mmCIF file of C-alpha atoms in Angstrom:
data_model
loop_
_atom_site.group_PDB
_atom_site.id
_atom_site.type_symbol
_atom_site.label_atom_id
_atom_site.label_comp_id
_atom_site.label_asym_id
_atom_site.label_seq_id
_atom_site.Cartn_x
_atom_site.Cartn_y
_atom_site.Cartn_z
ATOM 1 C CA MET A 11 0.000 0.000 0.000
ATOM 2 C CA SER A 12 1.465 3.335 -0.996
ATOM 3 C CA THR A 13 1.261 6.536 1.026
ATOM 4 C CA VAL A 14 -0.905 8.171 -1.628
ATOM 5 C CA TYR A 15 -3.335 5.228 -1.659
ATOM 6 C CA PHE A 16 -3.555 5.307 2.140
ATOM 7 C CA ALA A 17 -4.057 9.087 2.206
ATOM 8 C CA ILE A 18 -6.826 8.942 -0.409
ATOM 9 C CA CYS A 19 -8.604 6.112 1.420
ATOM 10 C CA TYR A 20 -8.156 7.805 4.793
ATOM 11 C CA MET A 21 -9.539 11.133 3.583
ATOM 12 C CA GLY A 22 -12.318 9.425 1.646
ATOM 13 C CA PHE A 23 -13.386 7.442 4.704
ATOM 14 C CA TYR A 24 -13.555 10.489 6.979
ATOM 15 C CA LEU A 25 -15.243 12.600 4.322
ATOM 16 C CA ALA A 26 -17.914 9.929 3.880
ATOM 17 C CA TYR A 27 -18.251 9.539 7.654
ATOM 18 C CA THR A 28 -18.672 13.305 8.043
ATOM 19 C CA VAL A 29 -21.269 13.507 5.267
ATOM 20 C CA ILE A 30 -23.267 10.772 6.999
ATOM 21 C CA GLU A 31 -22.727 11.768 10.634
ATOM 22 C CA ILE A 32 -23.607 15.474 10.426
ATOM 23 C CA PRO A 33 -27.207 14.960 9.214
ATOM 24 C CA HIS A 34 -27.612 12.050 11.621
ATOM 25 C CA MET A 35 -26.540 14.215 14.568
ATOM 26 C CA ALA A 36 -28.639 17.176 13.392
ATOM 27 C CA TRP A 37 -31.784 15.054 13.069
ATOM 28 C CA ALA A 38 -32.497 15.017 16.808
ATOM 29 C CA SER A 39 -32.249 18.790 16.984
ATOM 30 C CA ASP A 40 -34.701 19.071 14.115
ATOM 31 C CA ILE A 41 -37.395 16.764 15.502
ATOM 32 C CA ALA A 42 -37.215 17.838 19.166
ATOM 33 C CA GLN A 43 -38.642 21.094 20.438
ATOM 34 C CA THR A 44 -37.197 21.325 23.942
ATOM 35 C CA ALA A 45 -33.777 20.741 25.432
ATOM 36 C CA ASP A 46 -35.163 17.829 27.471
ATOM 37 C CA GLU A 47 -36.481 16.090 24.337
ATOM 38 C CA LYS A 48 -33.151 16.633 22.559
ATOM 39 C CA SER A 49 -31.284 15.225 25.550
ATOM 40 C CA LYS A 50 -33.497 12.137 25.552
ATOM 41 C CA ILE A 51 -33.010 11.547 21.830
ATOM 42 C CA PHE A 52 -29.226 11.950 22.043
ATOM 43 C CA GLY A 53 -29.201 9.783 25.179
ATOM 44 C CA TYR A 54 -31.113 6.993 23.421
ATOM 45 C CA ARG A 55 -28.810 7.321 20.412
ATOM 46 C CA GLY A 56 -25.719 7.006 22.568
ATOM 47 C CA MET A 57 -27.205 4.145 24.581
ATOM 48 C CA THR A 58 -28.099 2.128 21.494
ATOM 49 C CA THR A 59 -24.673 2.815 19.970
ATOM 50 C CA TYR A 60 -22.887 1.392 22.994
ATOM 51 C CA LEU A 61 -25.366 -1.454 23.328
ATOM 52 C CA GLY A 62 -24.720 -2.404 19.686
ATOM 53 C CA MET A 63 -20.971 -2.289 20.245
ATOM 54 C CA LEU A 64 -21.337 -4.458 23.344
ATOM 55 C CA ILE A 65 -23.406 -7.028 21.458
ATOM 56 C CA PHE A 66 -20.882 -7.043 18.604
ATOM 57 C CA PHE A 67 -17.944 -7.746 20.913
ATOM 58 C CA VAL A 68 -19.825 -10.281 23.078
ATOM 59 C CA ILE A 69 -20.932 -12.458 20.146
ATOM 60 C CA PRO A 70 -17.462 -14.056 19.636
ATOM 61 C CA LEU A 71 -17.454 -14.993 23.334
ATOM 62 C CA LEU A 72 -20.544 -17.168 22.992
ATOM 63 C CA PRO A 73 -19.825 -20.822 23.843
ATOM 64 C CA PHE A 74 -20.785 -22.334 20.473
ATOM 65 C CA PHE A 75 -17.916 -20.683 18.551
ATOM 66 C CA GLU A 76 -14.594 -22.494 18.205
ATOM 67 C CA THR A 77 -12.519 -19.400 18.982
ATOM 68 C CA GLN A 78 -13.112 -16.064 20.632
ATOM 69 C CA ASP A 79 -11.796 -14.228 17.576
ATOM 70 C CA ILE A 80 -13.903 -12.109 15.262
ATOM 71 C CA THR A 81 -14.308 -14.440 12.302
ATOM 72 C CA PRO A 82 -16.528 -14.373 9.206
ATOM 73 C CA GLU A 83 -18.915 -16.661 11.113
ATOM 74 C CA THR A 84 -19.188 -14.247 14.065
ATOM 75 C CA LEU A 85 -19.588 -11.335 11.656
ATOM 76 C CA GLU A 86 -22.467 -13.170 9.981
ATOM 77 C CA ILE A 87 -24.157 -13.728 13.360
ATOM 78 C CA SER A 88 -23.535 -10.071 14.225
ATOM 79 C CA MET A 89 -25.237 -8.960 11.022
ATOM 80 C CA MET A 90 -28.222 -11.203 11.731
ATOM 81 C CA ALA A 91 -28.461 -9.814 15.268
ATOM 82 C CA ALA A 92 -28.304 -6.266 13.900
ATOM 83 C CA GLY A 93 -31.021 -7.064 11.373
ATOM 84 C CA LEU A 94 -33.256 -8.569 14.051
ATOM 85 C CA CYS A 95 -32.766 -5.538 16.288
ATOM 86 C CA MET A 96 -33.250 -3.047 13.480
ATOM 87 C CA LEU A 97 -36.826 -3.902 12.538
ATOM 88 C CA PRO A 98 -38.401 -3.377 15.996
ATOM 89 C CA LEU A 99 -36.310 -0.243 16.538
ATOM 90 C CA LEU A 100 -37.402 1.178 13.174
ATOM 91 C CA ILE A 101 -41.023 0.579 14.165
ATOM 92 C CA VAL A 102 -40.423 2.438 17.439
ATOM 93 C CA CYS A 103 -38.829 5.332 15.518
ATOM 94 C CA ILE A 104 -41.663 5.515 13.007
ATOM 95 C CA LYS A 105 -44.315 5.495 15.747
ATOM 96 C CA ASN A 106 -42.555 8.162 17.824
ATOM 97 C CA ALA A 107 -41.216 10.498 15.141
ATOM 98 C CA PRO A 108 -43.304 13.603 14.512
ATOM 99 C CA SER A 109 -45.039 13.904 11.163
ATOM 100 C CA ALA A 110 -43.399 17.254 10.453
ATOM 101 C CA SER A 111 -40.556 19.298 11.838
ATOM 102 C CA PRO A 112 -41.500 21.286 14.963
ATOM 103 C CA ALA A 113 -40.804 24.585 13.201
ATOM 104 C CA LEU A 114 -43.409 23.816 10.536
ATOM 105 C CA SER A 115 -45.995 22.157 12.777
ATOM 106 C CA ARG A 116 -46.193 25.194 15.096
ATOM 107 C CA HIS A 117 -47.464 27.499 12.344
ATOM 108 C CA LYS A 118 -51.243 27.339 12.081
ATOM 109 C CA THR A 119 -53.690 29.469 10.198
ATOM 110 C CA LYS A 120 -55.642 31.852 12.430
ATOM 111 C CA SER A 121 -59.039 31.383 10.807
ATOM 112 C CA THR A 122 -59.280 27.586 10.723
ATOM 113 C CA ASN A 123 -56.601 26.650 13.280
ATOM 114 C CA LYS A 124 -55.374 23.938 10.863
ATOM 115 C CA LYS A 125 -51.788 23.083 10.135
ATOM 116 C CA LEU A 126 -50.332 24.560 6.960
ATOM 117 C CA ILE A 127 -48.685 21.256 6.112
ATOM 118 C CA SER A 128 -50.449 19.107 3.575
ATOM 119 C CA PHE A 129 -49.454 15.883 1.919
ATOM 120 C CA ASN A 130 -49.908 15.704 -1.816
ATOM 121 C CA PRO A 131 -48.707 12.413 -3.265
ATOM 122 C CA GLN A 132 -46.841 12.815 -6.518
ATOM 123 C CA PRO A 133 -45.959 10.364 -9.266
ATOM 124 C CA TRP A 134 -42.829 8.237 -8.830
ATOM 125 C CA ARG A 135 -41.148 9.909 -11.794
ATOM 126 C CA ASP A 136 -41.461 13.327 -10.164
ATOM 127 C CA THR A 137 -40.132 11.934 -6.894
ATOM 128 C CA LEU A 138 -37.106 10.413 -8.606
ATOM 129 C CA LYS A 139 -36.480 13.674 -10.491
ATOM 130 C CA SER A 140 -36.575 15.677 -7.267
ATOM 131 C CA ILE A 141 -34.198 13.220 -5.587
ATOM 132 C CA GLY A 142 -31.796 13.475 -8.537
ATOM 133 C CA ALA A 143 -31.974 17.273 -8.424
ATOM 134 C CA ASN A 144 -31.118 17.394 -4.708
ATOM 135 C CA LYS A 145 -27.327 17.816 -4.832
ATOM 136 C CA ILE A 146 -26.794 17.488 -1.096
ATOM 137 C CA LEU A 147 -28.765 14.247 -0.962
ATOM 138 C CA MET A 148 -26.860 12.864 -3.952
ATOM 139 C CA ILE A 149 -23.528 13.664 -2.267
ATOM 140 C CA HIS A 150 -24.784 11.948 0.894
ATOM 141 C CA LEU A 151 -25.967 8.875 -1.019
ATOM 142 C CA SER A 152 -22.722 8.707 -3.017
ATOM 143 C CA ALA A 153 -20.661 8.819 0.174
ATOM 144 C CA PHE A 154 -22.919 6.192 1.734
ATOM 145 C CA VAL A 155 -22.458 3.875 -1.267
ATOM 146 C CA VAL A 156 -18.674 4.389 -1.296
ATOM 147 C CA ASN A 157 -18.585 3.714 2.463
ATOM 148 C CA GLY A 158 -20.677 0.569 2.006
ATOM 149 C CA ILE A 159 -18.422 -0.711 -0.753
ATOM 150 C CA GLY A 160 -15.353 -0.043 1.391
ATOM 151 C CA VAL A 161 -16.790 -1.742 4.458
ATOM 152 C CA GLY A 162 -18.065 -4.638 2.372
ATOM 153 C CA ASP A 163 -14.678 -5.091 0.750
ATOM 154 C CA VAL A 164 -12.887 -5.243 4.103
ATOM 155 C CA ALA A 165 -15.507 -7.638 5.512
ATOM 156 C CA ARG A 166 -14.931 -10.159 2.710
ATOM 157 C CA PRO A 167 -13.317 -13.327 4.084
ATOM 158 C CA ASP A 168 -10.823 -13.541 1.206
ATOM 159 C CA PHE A 169 -9.599 -9.988 1.943
ATOM 160 C CA PHE A 170 -7.702 -11.285 4.966
ATOM 161 C CA LEU A 171 -6.025 -14.038 2.943
ATOM 162 C CA CYS A 172 -4.135 -11.536 0.746
#
């Protein structure tokens, strides 16, 4: 591995991580109205992060594995555990997330006292066009794909045989 290759990969990794982490960290501030709600959201986020890390590092210690090393077999079990945990947690998030950002949901019309937010479904083609036109989202998705390819490449069992 050359210095240039390492530098490009290193900068690419942290650029992708930054592009993903900033919106993820800002999300709680956007959906919570009070400092207490924000603290709870960030507390739950931190708690689940450390709980996930604990589960990941405990899995190789389970008695039915031959070694206590992180192997492709333990990684496979870890991914299954993450998948099983993700579905119920996504349901909890969907049920508890507000339908609109607090800044928008606070504005009501004076005459009817109804929210100004309305949902107008649009055709799939228009949705895909608007996604393609959103430069920030495309940068985020590109970084996410590059990150996924990089993580997937390192997680390949034959990578460690090189």
